[in-house]
Coordinates of C-alpha atoms in Angstrom, one line a residue:
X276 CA -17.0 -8.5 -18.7
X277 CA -13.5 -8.1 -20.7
X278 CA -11.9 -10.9 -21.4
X279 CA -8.3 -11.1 -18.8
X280 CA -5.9 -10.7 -22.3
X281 CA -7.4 -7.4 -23.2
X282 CA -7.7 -6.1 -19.6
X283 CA -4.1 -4.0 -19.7
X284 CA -4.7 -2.7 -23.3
X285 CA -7.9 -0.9 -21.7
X286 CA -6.8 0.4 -18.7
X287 CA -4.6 2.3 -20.8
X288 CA -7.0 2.7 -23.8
X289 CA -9.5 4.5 -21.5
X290 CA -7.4 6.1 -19.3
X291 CA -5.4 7.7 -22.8
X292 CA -8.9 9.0 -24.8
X293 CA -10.1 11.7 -21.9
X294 CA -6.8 13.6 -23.2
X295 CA -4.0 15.3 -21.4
X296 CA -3.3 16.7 -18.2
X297 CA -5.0 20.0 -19.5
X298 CA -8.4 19.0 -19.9
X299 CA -10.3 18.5 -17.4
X300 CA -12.4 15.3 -16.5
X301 CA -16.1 15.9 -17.8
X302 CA -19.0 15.8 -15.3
X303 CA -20.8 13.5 -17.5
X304 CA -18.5 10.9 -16.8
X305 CA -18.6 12.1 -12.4
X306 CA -22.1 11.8 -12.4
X307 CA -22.3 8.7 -14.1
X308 CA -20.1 6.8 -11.6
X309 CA -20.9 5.6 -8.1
X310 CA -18.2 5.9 -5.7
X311 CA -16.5 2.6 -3.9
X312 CA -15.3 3.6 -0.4
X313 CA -12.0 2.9 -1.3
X314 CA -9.3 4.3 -4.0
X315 CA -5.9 3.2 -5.4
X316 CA -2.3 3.7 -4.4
X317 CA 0.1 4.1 -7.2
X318 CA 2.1 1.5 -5.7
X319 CA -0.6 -0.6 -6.2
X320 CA 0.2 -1.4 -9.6
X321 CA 3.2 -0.9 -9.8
X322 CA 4.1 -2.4 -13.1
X323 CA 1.1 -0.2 -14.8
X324 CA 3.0 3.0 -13.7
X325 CA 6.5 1.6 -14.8
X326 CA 7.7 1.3 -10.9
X327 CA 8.9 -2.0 -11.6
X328 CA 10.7 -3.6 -14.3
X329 CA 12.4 -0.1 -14.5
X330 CA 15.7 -0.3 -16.0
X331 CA 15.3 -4.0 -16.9
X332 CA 14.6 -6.1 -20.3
X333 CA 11.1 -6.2 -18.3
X334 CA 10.3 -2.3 -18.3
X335 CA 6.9 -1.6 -19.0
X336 CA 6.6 0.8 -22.1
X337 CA 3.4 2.3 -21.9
X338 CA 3.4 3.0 -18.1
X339 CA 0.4 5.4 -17.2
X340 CA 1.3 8.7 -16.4
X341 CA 0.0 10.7 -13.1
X342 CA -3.2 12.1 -15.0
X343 CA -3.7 8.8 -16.7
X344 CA -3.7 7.2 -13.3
X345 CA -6.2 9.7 -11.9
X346 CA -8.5 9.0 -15.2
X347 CA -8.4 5.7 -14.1
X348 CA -9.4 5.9 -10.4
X349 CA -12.1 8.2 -11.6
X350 CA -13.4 5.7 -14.4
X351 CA -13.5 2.8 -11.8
X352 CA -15.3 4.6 -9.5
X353 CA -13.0 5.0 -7.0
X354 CA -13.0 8.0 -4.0
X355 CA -8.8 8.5 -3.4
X356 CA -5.7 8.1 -5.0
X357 CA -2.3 8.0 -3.0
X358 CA 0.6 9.1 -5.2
X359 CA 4.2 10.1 -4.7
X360 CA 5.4 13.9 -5.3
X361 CA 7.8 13.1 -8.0
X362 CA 4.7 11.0 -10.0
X363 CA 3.2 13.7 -10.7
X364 CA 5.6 16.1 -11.0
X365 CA 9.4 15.1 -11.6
X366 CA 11.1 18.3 -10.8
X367 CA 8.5 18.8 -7.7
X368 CA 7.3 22.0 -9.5
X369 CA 5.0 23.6 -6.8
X370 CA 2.3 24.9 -9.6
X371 CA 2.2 21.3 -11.4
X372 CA 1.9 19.7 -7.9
X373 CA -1.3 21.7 -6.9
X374 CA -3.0 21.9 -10.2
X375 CA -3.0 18.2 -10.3
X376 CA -4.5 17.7 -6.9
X377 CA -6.9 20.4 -7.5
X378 CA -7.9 17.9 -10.7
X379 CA -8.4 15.0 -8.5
X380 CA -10.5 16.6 -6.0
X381 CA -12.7 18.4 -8.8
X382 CA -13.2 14.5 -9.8
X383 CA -14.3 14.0 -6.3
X384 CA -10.7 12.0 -5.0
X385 CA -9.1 13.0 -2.1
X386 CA -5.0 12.8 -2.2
X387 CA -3.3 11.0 -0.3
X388 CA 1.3 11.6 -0.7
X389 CA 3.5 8.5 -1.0
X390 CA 6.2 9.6 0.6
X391 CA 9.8 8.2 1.0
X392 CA 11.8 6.3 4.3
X393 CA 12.0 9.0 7.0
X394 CA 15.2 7.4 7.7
X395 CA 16.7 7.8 4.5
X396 CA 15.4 11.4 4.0
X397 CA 17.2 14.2 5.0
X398 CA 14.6 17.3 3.4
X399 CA 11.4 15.7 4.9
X400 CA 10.0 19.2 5.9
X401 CA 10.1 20.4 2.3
X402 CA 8.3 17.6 1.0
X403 CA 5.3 17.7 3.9
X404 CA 5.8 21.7 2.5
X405 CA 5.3 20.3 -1.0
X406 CA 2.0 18.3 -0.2
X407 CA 0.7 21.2 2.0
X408 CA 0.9 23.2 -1.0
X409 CA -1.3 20.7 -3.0
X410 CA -4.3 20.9 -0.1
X411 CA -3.1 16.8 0.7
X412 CA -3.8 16.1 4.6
X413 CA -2.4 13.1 4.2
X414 CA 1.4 11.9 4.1
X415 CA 2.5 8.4 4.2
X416 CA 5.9 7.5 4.9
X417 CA 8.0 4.2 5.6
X418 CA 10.5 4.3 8.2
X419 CA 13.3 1.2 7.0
X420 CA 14.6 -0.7 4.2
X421 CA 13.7 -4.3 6.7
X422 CA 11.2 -6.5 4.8
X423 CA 9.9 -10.0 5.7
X424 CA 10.0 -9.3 9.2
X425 CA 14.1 -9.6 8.7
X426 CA 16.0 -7.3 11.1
X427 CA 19.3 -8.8 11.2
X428 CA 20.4 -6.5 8.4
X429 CA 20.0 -3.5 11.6
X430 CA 21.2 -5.9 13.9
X431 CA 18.9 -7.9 15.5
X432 CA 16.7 -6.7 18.2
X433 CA 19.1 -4.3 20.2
X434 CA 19.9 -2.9 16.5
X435 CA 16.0 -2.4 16.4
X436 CA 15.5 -1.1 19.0
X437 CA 17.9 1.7 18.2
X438 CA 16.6 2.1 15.2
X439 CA 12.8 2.8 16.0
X440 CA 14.6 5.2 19.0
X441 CA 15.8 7.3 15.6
X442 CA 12.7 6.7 14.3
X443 CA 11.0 8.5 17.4
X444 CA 13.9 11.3 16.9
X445 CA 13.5 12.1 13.6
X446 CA 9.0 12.0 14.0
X447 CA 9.6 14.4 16.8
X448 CA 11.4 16.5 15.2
X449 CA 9.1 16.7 11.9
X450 CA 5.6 16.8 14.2
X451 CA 5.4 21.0 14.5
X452 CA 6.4 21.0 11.0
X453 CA 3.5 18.4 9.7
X454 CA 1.3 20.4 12.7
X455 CA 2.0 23.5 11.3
X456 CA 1.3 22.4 7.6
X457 CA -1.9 20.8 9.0
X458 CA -0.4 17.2 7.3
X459 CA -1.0 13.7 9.0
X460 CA 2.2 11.7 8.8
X461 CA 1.4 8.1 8.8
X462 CA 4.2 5.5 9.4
X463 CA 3.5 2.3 7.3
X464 CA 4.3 -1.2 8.8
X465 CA 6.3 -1.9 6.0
X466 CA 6.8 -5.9 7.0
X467 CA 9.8 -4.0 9.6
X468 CA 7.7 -2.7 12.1
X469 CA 5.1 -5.3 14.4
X470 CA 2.3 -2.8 16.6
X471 CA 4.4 -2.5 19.4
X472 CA 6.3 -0.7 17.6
X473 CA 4.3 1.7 16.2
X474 CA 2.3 2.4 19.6
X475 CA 5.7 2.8 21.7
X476 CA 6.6 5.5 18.3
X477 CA 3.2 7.4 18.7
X478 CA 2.9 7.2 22.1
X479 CA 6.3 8.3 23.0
X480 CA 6.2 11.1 19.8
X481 CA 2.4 12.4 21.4
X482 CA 1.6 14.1 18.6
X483 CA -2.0 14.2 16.5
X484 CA 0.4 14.6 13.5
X485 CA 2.0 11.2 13.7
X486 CA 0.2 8.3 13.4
X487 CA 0.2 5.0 11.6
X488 CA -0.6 4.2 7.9
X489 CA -1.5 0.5 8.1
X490 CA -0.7 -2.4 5.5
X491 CA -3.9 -4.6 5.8
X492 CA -1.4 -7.9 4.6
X493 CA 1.9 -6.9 6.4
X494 CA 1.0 -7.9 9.9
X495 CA 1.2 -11.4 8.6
X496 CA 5.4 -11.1 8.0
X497 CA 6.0 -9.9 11.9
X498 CA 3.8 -12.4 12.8
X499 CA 0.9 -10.9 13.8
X500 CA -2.9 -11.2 13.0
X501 CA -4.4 -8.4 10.6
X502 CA -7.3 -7.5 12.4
X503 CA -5.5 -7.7 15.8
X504 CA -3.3 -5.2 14.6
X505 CA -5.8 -3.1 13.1
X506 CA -7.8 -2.7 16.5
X507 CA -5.0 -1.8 18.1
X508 CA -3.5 0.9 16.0
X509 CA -6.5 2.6 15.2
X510 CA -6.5 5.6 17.4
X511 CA -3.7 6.8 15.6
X512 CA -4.4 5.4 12.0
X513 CA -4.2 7.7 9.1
X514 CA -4.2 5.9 6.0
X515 CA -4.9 2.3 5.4
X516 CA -3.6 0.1 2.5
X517 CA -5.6 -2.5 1.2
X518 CA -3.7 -5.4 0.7
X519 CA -3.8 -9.0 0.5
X520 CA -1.5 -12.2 0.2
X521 CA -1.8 -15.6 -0.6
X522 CA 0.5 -17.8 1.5
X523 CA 2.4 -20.6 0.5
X524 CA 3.6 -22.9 3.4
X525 CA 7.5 -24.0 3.3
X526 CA 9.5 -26.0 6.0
X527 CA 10.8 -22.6 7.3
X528 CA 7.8 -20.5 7.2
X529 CA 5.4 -19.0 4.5
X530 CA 5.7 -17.6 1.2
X531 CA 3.4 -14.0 0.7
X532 CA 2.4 -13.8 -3.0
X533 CA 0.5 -11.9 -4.8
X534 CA -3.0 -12.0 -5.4
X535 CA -6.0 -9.9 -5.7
X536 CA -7.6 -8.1 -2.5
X537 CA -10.2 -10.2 -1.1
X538 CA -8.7 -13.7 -2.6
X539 CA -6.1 -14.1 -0.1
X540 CA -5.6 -15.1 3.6
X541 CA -6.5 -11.7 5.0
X542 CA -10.0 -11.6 6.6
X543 CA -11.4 -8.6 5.3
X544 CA -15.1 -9.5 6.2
X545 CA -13.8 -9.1 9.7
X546 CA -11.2 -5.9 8.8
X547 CA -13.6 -4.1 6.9
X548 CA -16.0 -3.6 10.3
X549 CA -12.9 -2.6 12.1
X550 CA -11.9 0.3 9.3
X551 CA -15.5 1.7 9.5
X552 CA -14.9 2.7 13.1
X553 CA -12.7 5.5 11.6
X554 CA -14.4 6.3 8.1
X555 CA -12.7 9.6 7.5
X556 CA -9.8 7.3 6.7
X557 CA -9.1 6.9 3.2
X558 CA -8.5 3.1 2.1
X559 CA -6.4 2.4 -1.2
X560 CA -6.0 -0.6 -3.2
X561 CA -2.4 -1.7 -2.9
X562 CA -1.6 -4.7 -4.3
X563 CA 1.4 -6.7 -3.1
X564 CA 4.8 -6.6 -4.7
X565 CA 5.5 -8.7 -7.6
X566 CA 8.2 -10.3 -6.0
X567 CA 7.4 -13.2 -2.8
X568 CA 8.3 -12.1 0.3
X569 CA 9.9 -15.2 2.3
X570 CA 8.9 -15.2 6.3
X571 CA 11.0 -17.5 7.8
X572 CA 9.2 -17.9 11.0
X573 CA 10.4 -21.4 12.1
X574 CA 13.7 -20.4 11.9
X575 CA 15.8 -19.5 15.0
X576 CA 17.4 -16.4 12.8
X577 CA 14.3 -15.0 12.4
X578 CA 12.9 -14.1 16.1
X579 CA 16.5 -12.5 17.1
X580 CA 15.3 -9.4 15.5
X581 CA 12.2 -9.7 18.2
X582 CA 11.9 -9.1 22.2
X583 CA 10.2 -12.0 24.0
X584 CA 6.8 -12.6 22.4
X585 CA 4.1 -15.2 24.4
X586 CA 3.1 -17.9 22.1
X587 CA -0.2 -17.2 21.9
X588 CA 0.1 -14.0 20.2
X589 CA 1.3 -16.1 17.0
X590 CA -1.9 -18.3 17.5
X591 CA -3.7 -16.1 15.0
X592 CA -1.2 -16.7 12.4
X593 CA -0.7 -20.6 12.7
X594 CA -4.1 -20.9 12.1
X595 CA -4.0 -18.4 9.4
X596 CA -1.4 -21.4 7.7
X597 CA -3.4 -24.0 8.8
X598 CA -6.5 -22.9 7.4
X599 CA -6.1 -21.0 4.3
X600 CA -2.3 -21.6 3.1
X601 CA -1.5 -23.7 0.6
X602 CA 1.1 -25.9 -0.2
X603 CA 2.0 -25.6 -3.9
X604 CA 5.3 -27.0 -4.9
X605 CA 5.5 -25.5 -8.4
X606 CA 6.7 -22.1 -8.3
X607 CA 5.0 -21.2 -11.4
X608 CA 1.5 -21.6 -9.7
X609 CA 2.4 -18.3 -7.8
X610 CA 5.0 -16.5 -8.8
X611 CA 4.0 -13.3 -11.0
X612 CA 5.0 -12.5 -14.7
X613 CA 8.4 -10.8 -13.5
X614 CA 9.4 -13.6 -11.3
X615 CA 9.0 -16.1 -14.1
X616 CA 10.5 -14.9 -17.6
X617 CA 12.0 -11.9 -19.6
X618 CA 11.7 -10.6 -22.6
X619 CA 9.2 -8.3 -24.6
X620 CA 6.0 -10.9 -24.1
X621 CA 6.6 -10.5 -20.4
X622 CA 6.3 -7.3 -20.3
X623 CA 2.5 -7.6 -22.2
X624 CA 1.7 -10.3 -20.2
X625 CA 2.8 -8.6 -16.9
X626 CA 0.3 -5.3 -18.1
X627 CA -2.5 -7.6 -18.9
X628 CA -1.9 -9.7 -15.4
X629 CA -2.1 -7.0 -13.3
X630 CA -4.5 -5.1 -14.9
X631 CA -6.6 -8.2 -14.5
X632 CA -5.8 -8.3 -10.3
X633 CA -6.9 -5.2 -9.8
X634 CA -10.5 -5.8 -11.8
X635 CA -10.7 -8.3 -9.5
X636 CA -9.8 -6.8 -6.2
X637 CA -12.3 -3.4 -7.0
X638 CA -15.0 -6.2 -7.5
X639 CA -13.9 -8.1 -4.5
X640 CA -13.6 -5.3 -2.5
X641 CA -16.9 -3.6 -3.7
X642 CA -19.2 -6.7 -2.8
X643 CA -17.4 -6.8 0.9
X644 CA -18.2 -2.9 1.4
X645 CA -21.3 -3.8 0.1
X646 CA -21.8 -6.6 3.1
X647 CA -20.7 -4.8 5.3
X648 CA -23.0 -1.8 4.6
X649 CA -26.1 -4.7 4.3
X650 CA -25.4 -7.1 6.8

């Protein structure tokens, strides 16, 4: 076992000595490895791959580069990776998209695409084009800029409502092109959208081609339990995210903060079970942001952006505070690397932090697959 402090020098370290993009992963190293049923999202870690801290005093300057991040899922043992287009290839070069993902699945990873807000896209058919081209069947996409379970920046509920209506629109219109491209677009609930939501969108869309990509911890911030949702999305799931939160209890709500998959509130002893119903899914590691996201779910504000809701459907939730939140009243107990300082240490101590969470959540995450496997 590494010691925590040394953890981000050799993610990198071992990801860096198989060699450039050229060369291809031996089969020394693919046979030596058993496979966890689950992979990693790039947005996982995002501070290993430079998404955040970009621009800042904070940047990470040794973020892993596409093949480096495939090195890595391949030298954990993992069976996916989900990356975005321009990761891999900034100028969305058609040749340097397909050569990588013919890499990953020689490593034995299937590819899943990160794509971008539907909403906020206007070229979407190109890019399901793009990921066609690299043999991905898989394309997850967000469909708002809403976090926390927030929707007054759209206008409350009737601003919702119109806004999952262009949601519906827009899905619509891309479902013969993802049909036609034989590419499953999966809308994420991005902490916008509860299951209503996305049942009324695939429903009303009635395509095979749109479904749902589901955030195991995002249920929590519209107020709804995790496995709950998972049961009743799953006819039209096509990608799941594996992520977890801790939650810190507040006067107006919760705090969700980071922490490694399998430490947090999120009952994946009872998900995991769920997920197996539909194992052709690919599950990937993706850890939460490293910024908190506030639910303020005692305050009258928040529940404009909702319809009327029973009270017992938020049951599963107060009991999810009751039981395992905490209440910590020194920030720095939770808050991540980025939230708390600046400066060049941060940004070693950020590499190293992470790197450590996700060692953690692969072990986690390997012992429940392994329960649930050997009940």
């Amino acid at each position: 076992m590494h010691h925590p402090a040394v953890l981000g020098i050799l993610i990198v370290a071992e990801t860096r000595r198989f060699g450039n993009g050229n060369h291809p992963i031996s089969k020394e190293l693919l046979m030596s490895r058993d496979r966890h049923p689950f992979g990693l999202c790039m947005y996982g870690i995002q501070y290993l791959v430079g998404a955040a801290g970009r621009g800042t005093p904070n940047e990470n300057p040794n973020a892993l580069t596409a093949d480096e991040f495939l090195r890595l899922a391949v030298d954990r043992g993992l069976s996916s990776i989900e990356v975005s287009l321009p990761f891999v290839s900034a100028a969305l070069d058609p040749g340097q998209l397909r050569e990588y993902a013919e890499q990953a699945r020689g490593a034995g990873l299937d590819v899943v695409i990160a794509g971008p807000n539907i909403t906020a896209t206007p070229d979407l058919a190109a890019l399901i084009a793009l990921a066609s081209g690299m043999g991905a069947k898989r394309f997850r996409c967000t469909g708002s800029a809403v976090l926390c379970g927030d929707r007054s920046p759209v206008g409350g509920f009737p601003g919702w409502q119109r806004h999952v209506d262009n949601e519906i629109s827009i899905l619509r219109d891309l479902a013969p092109v993802a049909e036609h491209n034989d590419v499953r677009v999966g809308l994420e609930n991005h902490q916008d959208h509860d299951s209503a939501d996305l049942l009324r969108i695939c429903e009303t869309v009635g395509s095979e081609y749109i479904g749902v990509t589901l955030d195991t911890g995002n249920p929590i911030a519209v107020g709804e339990d995790p496995v709950a949702f998972a049961e009743k999305i799953l006819p039209f799931l096509v990608d799941v995210h594996l992520k977890d939160y801790r939650m810190i209890n507040t006067p107006h709500g919760f705090r969700l903060v980071h922490c490694a998959i399998g430490s947090g509130v999120v009952e994946f002893r009872s998900l995991w079970p769920v997920l197996e119903r539909r194992p052709e899914i690919p599950r990937g590691i993706e850890m939460a942001a490293l910024s908190e996201r506030y639910i303020r779910i005692f305050d009258d504000a928040f529940w404009d952006g909702f319809g009327s809701r029973e009270a017992r459907t938020l049951a599963p939730v107060m009991r999810i505070a009751r039981e395992r939140g905490e209440n910590v009243d020194d920030p720095a107990e939770w808050q991540t690397p980025l939230e708390r300082g600046a400066g060049e240490s941060t940004a070693e101590s950020a590499a190293k932090w992470e790197s450590k969470r996700l060692e953690d959540s692969i072990r986690n995450l390997a012992a429940i697959a392994s329960t649930a496997e050997n009940p």
